[in-house]
Amino acid sequence: MIERFAIRVAGRFVALALRALGATWRIERHGDDPLEHDAPFLGTIWHAGLFCAAHRFRDRGIAIAVSQSRDGDRIDAVLMQLGFGASPRGSSSRGGVAALAGLIRTAREGRSLGLLCDGPRGPARICKPGVVATARATGLPIFPIGVAAFPDVHPDSPHLDHDVEVLVRKADAGATFAITQMVFDADSY
């Protein structure tokens, strides 16, 4: 009981902080925006873009699948305070069937869905099969929400030109916009 209350309070605090921080961001869109259509969609994003997407798509009742873990409880509390719909619970590593059933029910209500397509345990930026399974089961179109980009050279990249090449490949693969951290290495600024 006390733990649930603490999770709700923390969820409210984190949501308020994200709303305040997000108000300082500039998000550029290129291409089609699913929010401009009057039809439900299945939005997909990598874990790296979670915070920017949570701010961008808040207050619209979109249902985001969330893991059944304690961390999932915390994430769900934040999402509820940000105006997302009830979260179908489950992930690629635990409770995937339950999550899919919840996503199907939510889609039948005419609501949009969201998935972090690289799963809770990685590998990062490798799409799990749940995205395609959800699209098939719900009939919703998959809408890629964005890609991650870096304002500084990525730690695993040999040089900035390589980062640019990777970003161009992401755009060629269908990314509609890039999400970046404001500062990757604070010592650089």
PDB file of N, CA and C in Angstrom, residues 8-94:
ATOM      1  N   ARG A   8       2.983   6.278  -7.082  1.00  0.00           N
ATOM      2  CA  ARG A   8       2.101   7.298  -7.671  1.00  0.00           C
ATOM      3  C   ARG A   8       2.659   8.702  -7.468  1.00  0.00           C
ATOM      4  N   VAL A   9       3.162   8.980  -6.260  1.00  0.00           N
ATOM      5  CA  VAL A   9       3.730  10.304  -5.974  1.00  0.00           C
ATOM      6  C   VAL A   9       4.962  10.543  -6.850  1.00  0.00           C
ATOM      7  N   ALA A  10       5.832   9.552  -6.923  1.00  0.00           N
ATOM      8  CA  ALA A  10       7.031   9.680  -7.760  1.00  0.00           C
ATOM      9  C   ALA A  10       6.639   9.842  -9.229  1.00  0.00           C
ATOM     10  N   GLY A  11       5.609   9.114  -9.667  1.00  0.00           N
ATOM     11  CA  GLY A  11       5.135   9.242 -11.047  1.00  0.00           C
ATOM     12  C   GLY A  11       4.676  10.650 -11.348  1.00  0.00           C
ATOM     13  N   ARG A  12       3.975  11.258 -10.398  1.00  0.00           N
ATOM     14  CA  ARG A  12       3.517  12.634 -10.589  1.00  0.00           C
ATOM     15  C   ARG A  12       4.704  13.592 -10.669  1.00  0.00           C
ATOM     16  N   PHE A  13       5.676  13.409  -9.791  1.00  0.00           N
ATOM     17  CA  PHE A  13       6.858  14.280  -9.774  1.00  0.00           C
ATOM     18  C   PHE A  13       7.642  14.152 -11.083  1.00  0.00           C
ATOM     19  N   VAL A  14       7.900  12.918 -11.521  1.00  0.00           N
ATOM     20  CA  VAL A  14       8.663  12.708 -12.760  1.00  0.00           C
ATOM     21  C   VAL A  14       7.902  13.273 -13.958  1.00  0.00           C
ATOM     22  N   ALA A  15       6.589  13.084 -13.988  1.00  0.00           N
ATOM     23  CA  ALA A  15       5.791  13.614 -15.095  1.00  0.00           C
ATOM     24  C   ALA A  15       5.850  15.140 -15.128  1.00  0.00           C
ATOM     25  N   LEU A  16       5.746  15.786 -13.971  1.00  0.00           N
ATOM     26  CA  LEU A  16       5.853  17.247 -13.919  1.00  0.00           C
ATOM     27  C   LEU A  16       7.226  17.713 -14.383  1.00  0.00           C
ATOM     28  N   ALA A  17       8.263  17.009 -13.950  1.00  0.00           N
ATOM     29  CA  ALA A  17       9.618  17.367 -14.372  1.00  0.00           C
ATOM     30  C   ALA A  17       9.778  17.191 -15.882  1.00  0.00           C
ATOM     31  N   LEU A  18       9.230  16.114 -16.428  1.00  0.00           N
ATOM     32  CA  LEU A  18       9.334  15.874 -17.877  1.00  0.00           C
ATOM     33  C   LEU A  18       8.546  16.924 -18.662  1.00  0.00           C
ATOM     34  N   ARG A  19       7.390  17.309 -18.162  1.00  0.00           N
ATOM     35  CA  ARG A  19       6.622  18.371 -18.823  1.00  0.00           C
ATOM     36  C   ARG A  19       7.416  19.680 -18.825  1.00  0.00           C
ATOM     37  N   ALA A  20       8.042  19.992 -17.696  1.00  0.00           N
ATOM     38  CA  ALA A  20       8.822  21.236 -17.604  1.00  0.00           C
ATOM     39  C   ALA A  20      10.044  21.180 -18.517  1.00  0.00           C
ATOM     40  N   LEU A  21      10.769  20.078 -18.477  1.00  0.00           N
ATOM     41  CA  LEU A  21      11.948  19.935 -19.327  1.00  0.00           C
ATOM     42  C   LEU A  21      11.555  19.923 -20.799  1.00  0.00           C
ATOM     43  N   GLY A  22      10.499  19.191 -21.127  1.00  0.00           N
ATOM     44  CA  GLY A  22      10.047  19.102 -22.515  1.00  0.00           C
ATOM     45  C   GLY A  22       9.622  20.438 -23.091  1.00  0.00           C
ATOM     46  N   ALA A  23       9.154  21.332 -22.239  1.00  0.00           N
ATOM     47  CA  ALA A  23       8.759  22.661 -22.712  1.00  0.00           C
ATOM     48  C   ALA A  23       9.948  23.454 -23.236  1.00  0.00           C
ATOM     49  N   THR A  24      11.159  23.038 -22.896  1.00  0.00           N
ATOM     50  CA  THR A  24      12.363  23.736 -23.360  1.00  0.00           C
ATOM     51  C   THR A  24      12.933  23.122 -24.638  1.00  0.00           C
ATOM     52  N   TRP A  25      12.388  21.986 -25.084  1.00  0.00           N
ATOM     53  CA  TRP A  25      12.923  21.285 -26.245  1.00  0.00           C
ATOM     54  C   TRP A  25      12.360  21.832 -27.543  1.00  0.00           C
ATOM     55  N   ARG A  26      13.151  21.711 -28.575  1.00  0.00           N
ATOM     56  CA  ARG A  26      12.680  21.979 -29.924  1.00  0.00           C
ATOM     57  C   ARG A  26      12.660  20.645 -30.658  1.00  0.00           C
ATOM     58  N   ILE A  27      11.500  20.238 -31.101  1.00  0.00           N
ATOM     59  CA  ILE A  27      11.360  18.972 -31.828  1.00  0.00           C
ATOM     60  C   ILE A  27      10.994  19.306 -33.260  1.00  0.00           C
ATOM     61  N   GLU A  28      11.805  18.837 -34.187  1.00  0.00           N
ATOM     62  CA  GLU A  28      11.537  19.069 -35.599  1.00  0.00           C
ATOM     63  C   GLU A  28      10.894  17.827 -36.189  1.00  0.00           C
ATOM     64  N   ARG A  29       9.842  18.022 -36.956  1.00  0.00           N
ATOM     65  CA  ARG A  29       9.173  16.937 -37.635  1.00  0.00           C
ATOM     66  C   ARG A  29       9.449  17.040 -39.120  1.00  0.00           C
ATOM     67  N   HIS A  30       9.670  15.904 -39.716  1.00  0.00           N
ATOM     68  CA  HIS A  30       9.816  15.826 -41.167  1.00  0.00           C
ATOM     69  C   HIS A  30       8.955  14.653 -41.621  1.00  0.00           C
ATOM     70  N   GLY A  31       8.099  14.894 -42.547  1.00  0.00           N
ATOM     71  CA  GLY A  31       7.247  13.816 -43.025  1.00  0.00           C
ATOM     72  C   GLY A  31       5.898  13.809 -42.326  1.00  0.00           C
ATOM     73  N   ASP A  32       5.204  12.727 -42.491  1.00  0.00           N
ATOM     74  CA  ASP A  32       3.846  12.566 -41.997  1.00  0.00           C
ATOM     75  C   ASP A  32       3.808  12.521 -40.472  1.00  0.00           C
ATOM     76  N   ASP A  33       2.789  13.127 -39.871  1.00  0.00           N
ATOM     77  CA  ASP A  33       2.605  13.131 -38.426  1.00  0.00           C
ATOM     78  C   ASP A  33       1.333  12.353 -38.116  1.00  0.00           C
ATOM     79  N   PRO A  34       1.425  11.267 -37.345  1.00  0.00           N
ATOM     80  CA  PRO A  34       0.226  10.466 -37.081  1.00  0.00           C
ATOM     81  C   PRO A  34      -0.839  11.244 -36.307  1.00  0.00           C
ATOM     82  N   LEU A  35      -0.447  12.279 -35.589  1.00  0.00           N
ATOM     83  CA  LEU A  35      -1.417  13.052 -34.815  1.00  0.00           C
ATOM     84  C   LEU A  35      -2.279  13.951 -35.683  1.00  0.00           C
ATOM     85  N   GLU A  36      -1.872  14.159 -36.932  1.00  0.00           N
ATOM     86  CA  GLU A  36      -2.666  14.980 -37.848  1.00  0.00           C
ATOM     87  C   GLU A  36      -3.781  14.186 -38.519  1.00  0.00           C
ATOM     88  N   HIS A  37      -3.797  12.884 -38.303  1.00  0.00           N
ATOM     89  CA  HIS A  37      -4.819  12.023 -38.896  1.00  0.00           C
ATOM     90  C   HIS A  37      -5.866  11.699 -37.835  1.00  0.00           C
ATOM     91  N   ASP A  38      -7.023  11.357 -38.293  1.00  0.00           N
ATOM     92  CA  ASP A  38      -8.112  11.028 -37.369  1.00  0.00           C
ATOM     93  C   ASP A  38      -8.275   9.513 -37.274  1.00  0.00           C
ATOM     94  N   ALA A  39      -7.163   8.794 -37.317  1.00  0.00           N
ATOM     95  CA  ALA A  39      -7.230   7.338 -37.285  1.00  0.00           C
ATOM     96  C   ALA A  39      -6.187   6.805 -36.300  1.00  0.00           C
ATOM     97  N   PRO A  40      -6.521   5.717 -35.611  1.00  0.00           N
ATOM     98  CA  PRO A  40      -5.553   5.128 -34.690  1.00  0.00           C
ATOM     99  C   PRO A  40      -4.329   4.594 -35.442  1.00  0.00           C
ATOM    100  N   PHE A  41      -3.214   4.534 -34.743  1.00  0.00           N
ATOM    101  CA  PHE A  41      -1.968   4.053 -35.326  1.00  0.00           C
ATOM    102  C   PHE A  41      -1.184   3.277 -34.273  1.00  0.00           C
ATOM    103  N   LEU A  42      -0.188   2.546 -34.744  1.00  0.00           N
ATOM    104  CA  LEU A  42       0.750   1.843 -33.875  1.00  0.00           C
ATOM    105  C   LEU A  42       2.079   2.572 -33.993  1.00  0.00           C
ATOM    106  N   GLY A  43       2.408   3.364 -32.992  1.00  0.00           N
ATOM    107  CA  GLY A  43       3.669   4.099 -32.987  1.00  0.00           C
ATOM    108  C   GLY A  43       4.779   3.239 -32.411  1.00  0.00           C
ATOM    109  N   THR A  44       5.927   3.282 -33.042  1.00  0.00           N
ATOM    110  CA  THR A  44       7.073   2.500 -32.576  1.00  0.00           C
ATOM    111  C   THR A  44       8.274   3.418 -32.409  1.00  0.00           C
ATOM    112  N   ILE A  45       9.068   3.120 -31.407  1.00  0.00           N
ATOM    113  CA  ILE A  45      10.252   3.931 -31.136  1.00  0.00           C
ATOM    114  C   ILE A  45      11.279   3.076 -30.401  1.00  0.00           C
ATOM    115  N   TRP A  46      12.543   3.439 -30.548  1.00  0.00           N
ATOM    116  CA  TRP A  46      13.613   2.784 -29.797  1.00  0.00           C
ATOM    117  C   TRP A  46      13.583   3.296 -28.357  1.00  0.00           C
ATOM    118  N   HIS A  47      14.136   2.538 -27.450  1.00  0.00           N
ATOM    119  CA  HIS A  47      14.234   2.978 -26.056  1.00  0.00           C
ATOM    120  C   HIS A  47      14.967   4.317 -25.944  1.00  0.00           C
ATOM    121  N   ALA A  48      15.927   4.557 -26.805  1.00  0.00           N
ATOM    122  CA  ALA A  48      16.719   5.793 -26.731  1.00  0.00           C
ATOM    123  C   ALA A  48      15.873   7.048 -26.892  1.00  0.00           C
ATOM    124  N   GLY A  49      14.733   6.947 -27.546  1.00  0.00           N
ATOM    125  CA  GLY A  49      13.891   8.113 -27.760  1.00  0.00           C
ATOM    126  C   GLY A  49      12.713   8.214 -26.818  1.00  0.00           C
ATOM    127  N   LEU A  50      12.719   7.431 -25.762  1.00  0.00           N
ATOM    128  CA  LEU A  50      11.573   7.326 -24.861  1.00  0.00           C
ATOM    129  C   LEU A  50      11.127   8.660 -24.279  1.00  0.00           C
ATOM    130  N   PHE A  51      12.038   9.444 -23.723  1.00  0.00           N
ATOM    131  CA  PHE A  51      11.636  10.658 -23.020  1.00  0.00           C
ATOM    132  C   PHE A  51      11.072  11.720 -23.962  1.00  0.00           C
ATOM    133  N   CYS A  52      11.731  11.915 -25.096  1.00  0.00           N
ATOM    134  CA  CYS A  52      11.217  12.905 -26.045  1.00  0.00           C
ATOM    135  C   CYS A  52       9.854  12.488 -26.585  1.00  0.00           C
ATOM    136  N   ALA A  53       9.693  11.218 -26.882  1.00  0.00           N
ATOM    137  CA  ALA A  53       8.407  10.741 -27.396  1.00  0.00           C
ATOM    138  C   ALA A  53       7.327  10.840 -26.326  1.00  0.00           C
ATOM    139  N   ALA A  54       7.670  10.558 -25.068  1.00  0.00           N
ATOM    140  CA  ALA A  54       6.680  10.662 -23.986  1.00  0.00           C
ATOM    141  C   ALA A  54       6.163  12.092 -23.875  1.00  0.00           C
ATOM    142  N   HIS A  55       7.050  13.045 -24.062  1.00  0.00           N
ATOM    143  CA  HIS A  55       6.610  14.436 -24.012  1.00  0.00           C
ATOM    144  C   HIS A  55       5.791  14.792 -25.254  1.00  0.00           C
ATOM    145  N   ARG A  56       6.247  14.393 -26.408  1.00  0.00           N
ATOM    146  CA  ARG A  56       5.597  14.755 -27.678  1.00  0.00           C
ATOM    147  C   ARG A  56       4.184  14.190 -27.794  1.00  0.00           C
ATOM    148  N   PHE A  57       3.965  12.958 -27.312  1.00  0.00           N
ATOM    149  CA  PHE A  57       2.687  12.281 -27.511  1.00  0.00           C
ATOM    150  C   PHE A  57       1.826  12.231 -26.246  1.00  0.00           C
ATOM    151  N   ARG A  58       2.123  13.075 -25.275  1.00  0.00           N
ATOM    152  CA  ARG A  58       1.380  13.108 -24.011  1.00  0.00           C
ATOM    153  C   ARG A  58      -0.055  13.619 -24.226  1.00  0.00           C
ATOM    154  N   ASP A  59      -0.887  13.369 -23.229  1.00  0.00           N
ATOM    155  CA  ASP A  59      -2.259  13.904 -23.164  1.00  0.00           C
ATOM    156  C   ASP A  59      -3.143  13.485 -24.334  1.00  0.00           C
ATOM    157  N   ARG A  60      -2.931  12.294 -24.864  1.00  0.00           N
ATOM    158  CA  ARG A  60      -3.722  11.827 -26.004  1.00  0.00           C
ATOM    159  C   ARG A  60      -4.333  10.442 -25.776  1.00  0.00           C
ATOM    160  N   GLY A  61      -4.133   9.870 -24.596  1.00  0.00           N
ATOM    161  CA  GLY A  61      -4.722   8.578 -24.281  1.00  0.00           C
ATOM    162  C   GLY A  61      -4.120   7.402 -25.009  1.00  0.00           C
ATOM    163  N   ILE A  62      -2.962   7.585 -25.617  1.00  0.00           N
ATOM    164  CA  ILE A  62      -2.291   6.490 -26.329  1.00  0.00           C
ATOM    165  C   ILE A  62      -1.876   5.433 -25.309  1.00  0.00           C
ATOM    166  N   ALA A  63      -2.111   4.174 -25.619  1.00  0.00           N
ATOM    167  CA  ALA A  63      -1.749   3.068 -24.725  1.00  0.00           C
ATOM    168  C   ALA A  63      -0.365   2.546 -25.088  1.00  0.00           C
ATOM    169  N   ILE A  64       0.529   2.555 -24.121  1.00  0.00           N
ATOM    170  CA  ILE A  64       1.897   2.085 -24.311  1.00  0.00           C
ATOM    171  C   ILE A  64       2.073   0.770 -23.562  1.00  0.00           C
ATOM    172  N   ALA A  65       2.512  -0.269 -24.233  1.00  0.00           N
ATOM    173  CA  ALA A  65       2.784  -1.535 -23.553  1.00  0.00           C
ATOM    174  C   ALA A  65       3.963  -1.343 -22.600  1.00  0.00           C
ATOM    175  N   VAL A  66       3.800  -1.826 -21.369  1.00  0.00           N
ATOM    176  CA  VAL A  66       4.812  -1.655 -20.329  1.00  0.00           C
ATOM    177  C   VAL A  66       5.063  -3.012 -19.671  1.00  0.00           C
ATOM    178  N   SER A  67       6.299  -3.278 -19.326  1.00  0.00           N
ATOM    179  CA  SER A  67       6.652  -4.567 -18.735  1.00  0.00           C
ATOM    180  C   SER A  67       5.946  -4.788 -17.399  1.00  0.00           C
ATOM    181  N   GLN A  68       5.885  -6.041 -16.968  1.00  0.00           N
ATOM    182  CA  GLN A  68       5.228  -6.415 -15.723  1.00  0.00           C
ATOM    183  C   GLN A  68       6.146  -6.254 -14.510  1.00  0.00           C
ATOM    184  N   SER A  69       7.305  -5.704 -14.690  1.00  0.00           N
ATOM    185  CA  SER A  69       8.288  -5.564 -13.611  1.00  0.00           C
ATOM    186  C   SER A  69       7.961  -4.392 -12.687  1.00  0.00           C
ATOM    187  N   ARG A  70       8.726  -4.260 -11.611  1.00  0.00           N
ATOM    188  CA  ARG A  70       8.583  -3.098 -10.727  1.00  0.00           C
ATOM    189  C   ARG A  70       8.923  -1.813 -11.475  1.00  0.00           C
ATOM    190  N   ASP A  71       9.940  -1.884 -12.326  1.00  0.00           N
ATOM    191  CA  ASP A  71      10.250  -0.718 -13.160  1.00  0.00           C
ATOM    192  C   ASP A  71       9.051  -0.359 -14.034  1.00  0.00           C
ATOM    193  N   GLY A  72       8.353  -1.379 -14.536  1.00  0.00           N
ATOM    194  CA  GLY A  72       7.151  -1.149 -15.329  1.00  0.00           C
ATOM    195  C   GLY A  72       6.074  -0.435 -14.529  1.00  0.00           C
ATOM    196  N   ASP A  73       5.962  -0.770 -13.240  1.00  0.00           N
ATOM    197  CA  ASP A  73       5.003  -0.066 -12.378  1.00  0.00           C
ATOM    198  C   ASP A  73       5.339   1.420 -12.315  1.00  0.00           C
ATOM    199  N   ARG A  74       6.605   1.721 -12.205  1.00  0.00           N
ATOM    200  CA  ARG A  74       7.045   3.121 -12.126  1.00  0.00           C
ATOM    201  C   ARG A  74       6.805   3.851 -13.454  1.00  0.00           C
ATOM    202  N   ILE A  75       7.126   3.177 -14.541  1.00  0.00           N
ATOM    203  CA  ILE A  75       6.921   3.768 -15.872  1.00  0.00           C
ATOM    204  C   ILE A  75       5.433   4.011 -16.101  1.00  0.00           C
ATOM    205  N   ASP A  76       4.595   3.038 -15.728  1.00  0.00           N
ATOM    206  CA  ASP A  76       3.156   3.183 -15.896  1.00  0.00           C
ATOM    207  C   ASP A  76       2.628   4.381 -15.103  1.00  0.00           C
ATOM    208  N   ALA A  77       3.134   4.585 -13.892  1.00  0.00           N
ATOM    209  CA  ALA A  77       2.699   5.721 -13.066  1.00  0.00           C
ATOM    210  C   ALA A  77       3.036   7.048 -13.747  1.00  0.00           C
ATOM    211  N   VAL A  78       4.215   7.134 -14.353  1.00  0.00           N
ATOM    212  CA  VAL A  78       4.602   8.354 -15.063  1.00  0.00           C
ATOM    213  C   VAL A  78       3.714   8.551 -16.294  1.00  0.00           C
ATOM    214  N   LEU A  79       3.514   7.493 -17.062  1.00  0.00           N
ATOM    215  CA  LEU A  79       2.689   7.591 -18.270  1.00  0.00           C
ATOM    216  C   LEU A  79       1.261   8.037 -17.945  1.00  0.00           C
ATOM    217  N   MET A  80       0.698   7.507 -16.885  1.00  0.00           N
ATOM    218  CA  MET A  80      -0.666   7.906 -16.501  1.00  0.00           C
ATOM    219  C   MET A  80      -0.715   9.403 -16.191  1.00  0.00           C
ATOM    220  N   GLN A  81       0.307   9.912 -15.508  1.00  0.00           N
ATOM    221  CA  GLN A  81       0.351  11.339 -15.167  1.00  0.00           C
ATOM    222  C   GLN A  81       0.607  12.203 -16.399  1.00  0.00           C
ATOM    223  N   LEU A  82       1.166  11.617 -17.441  1.00  0.00           N
ATOM    224  CA  LEU A  82       1.403  12.348 -18.692  1.00  0.00           C
ATOM    225  C   LEU A  82       0.201  12.280 -19.640  1.00  0.00           C
ATOM    226  N   GLY A  83      -0.860  11.619 -19.221  1.00  0.00           N
ATOM    227  CA  GLY A  83      -2.061  11.584 -20.038  1.00  0.00           C
ATOM    228  C   GLY A  83      -2.107  10.458 -21.058  1.00  0.00           C
ATOM    229  N   PHE A  84      -1.296   9.429 -20.847  1.00  0.00           N
ATOM    230  CA  PHE A  84      -1.382   8.241 -21.690  1.00  0.00           C
ATOM    231  C   PHE A  84      -2.495   7.352 -21.145  1.00  0.00           C
ATOM    232  N   GLY A  85      -2.980   6.431 -21.957  1.00  0.00           N
ATOM    233  CA  GLY A  85      -4.026   5.513 -21.529  1.00  0.00           C
ATOM    234  C   GLY A  85      -3.461   4.408 -20.661  1.00  0.00           C
ATOM    235  N   ALA A  86      -4.362   3.583 -20.143  1.00  0.00           N
ATOM    236  CA  ALA A  86      -3.942   2.439 -19.329  1.00  0.00           C
ATOM    237  C   ALA A  86      -2.979   1.570 -20.132  1.00  0.00           C
ATOM    238  N   SER A  87      -1.923   1.121 -19.481  1.00  0.00           N
ATOM    239  CA  SER A  87      -0.870   0.365 -20.160  1.00  0.00           C
ATOM    240  C   SER A  87      -1.155  -1.128 -20.155  1.00  0.00           C
ATOM    241  N   PRO A  88      -1.273  -1.745 -21.334  1.00  0.00           N
ATOM    242  CA  PRO A  88      -1.269  -3.209 -21.364  1.00  0.00           C
ATOM    243  C   PRO A  88       0.076  -3.679 -20.815  1.00  0.00           C
ATOM    244  N   ARG A  89       0.070  -4.643 -19.912  1.00  0.00           N
ATOM    245  CA  ARG A  89       1.302  -5.028 -19.230  1.00  0.00           C
ATOM    246  C   ARG A  89       1.877  -6.311 -19.810  1.00  0.00           C
ATOM    247  N   GLY A  90       3.178  -6.294 -20.079  1.00  0.00           N
ATOM    248  CA  GLY A  90       3.905  -7.431 -20.602  1.00  0.00           C
ATOM    249  C   GLY A  90       4.971  -6.951 -21.560  1.00  0.00           C
ATOM    250  N   SER A  91       5.910  -7.825 -21.876  1.00  0.00           N
ATOM    251  CA  SER A  91       7.005  -7.452 -22.764  1.00  0.00           C
ATOM    252  C   SER A  91       7.501  -8.685 -23.506  1.00  0.00           C
ATOM    253  N   SER A  92       8.522  -8.485 -24.322  1.00  0.00           N
ATOM    254  CA  SER A  92       9.076  -9.606 -25.081  1.00  0.00           C
ATOM    255  C   SER A  92       9.740 -10.631 -24.165  1.00  0.00           C
ATOM    256  N   SER A  93      10.146 -10.214 -22.964  1.00  0.00           N
ATOM    257  CA  SER A  93      10.820 -11.150 -22.070  1.00  0.00           C
ATOM    258  C   SER A  93       9.887 -11.771 -21.034  1.00  0.00           C
ATOM    259  N   ARG A  94       8.725 -11.152 -20.779  1.00  0.00           N
ATOM    260  CA  ARG A  94       7.781 -11.718 -19.814  1.00  0.00           C
ATOM    261  C   ARG A  94       6.387 -11.136 -20.051  1.00  0.00           C
TER     262      ARG A  94
END
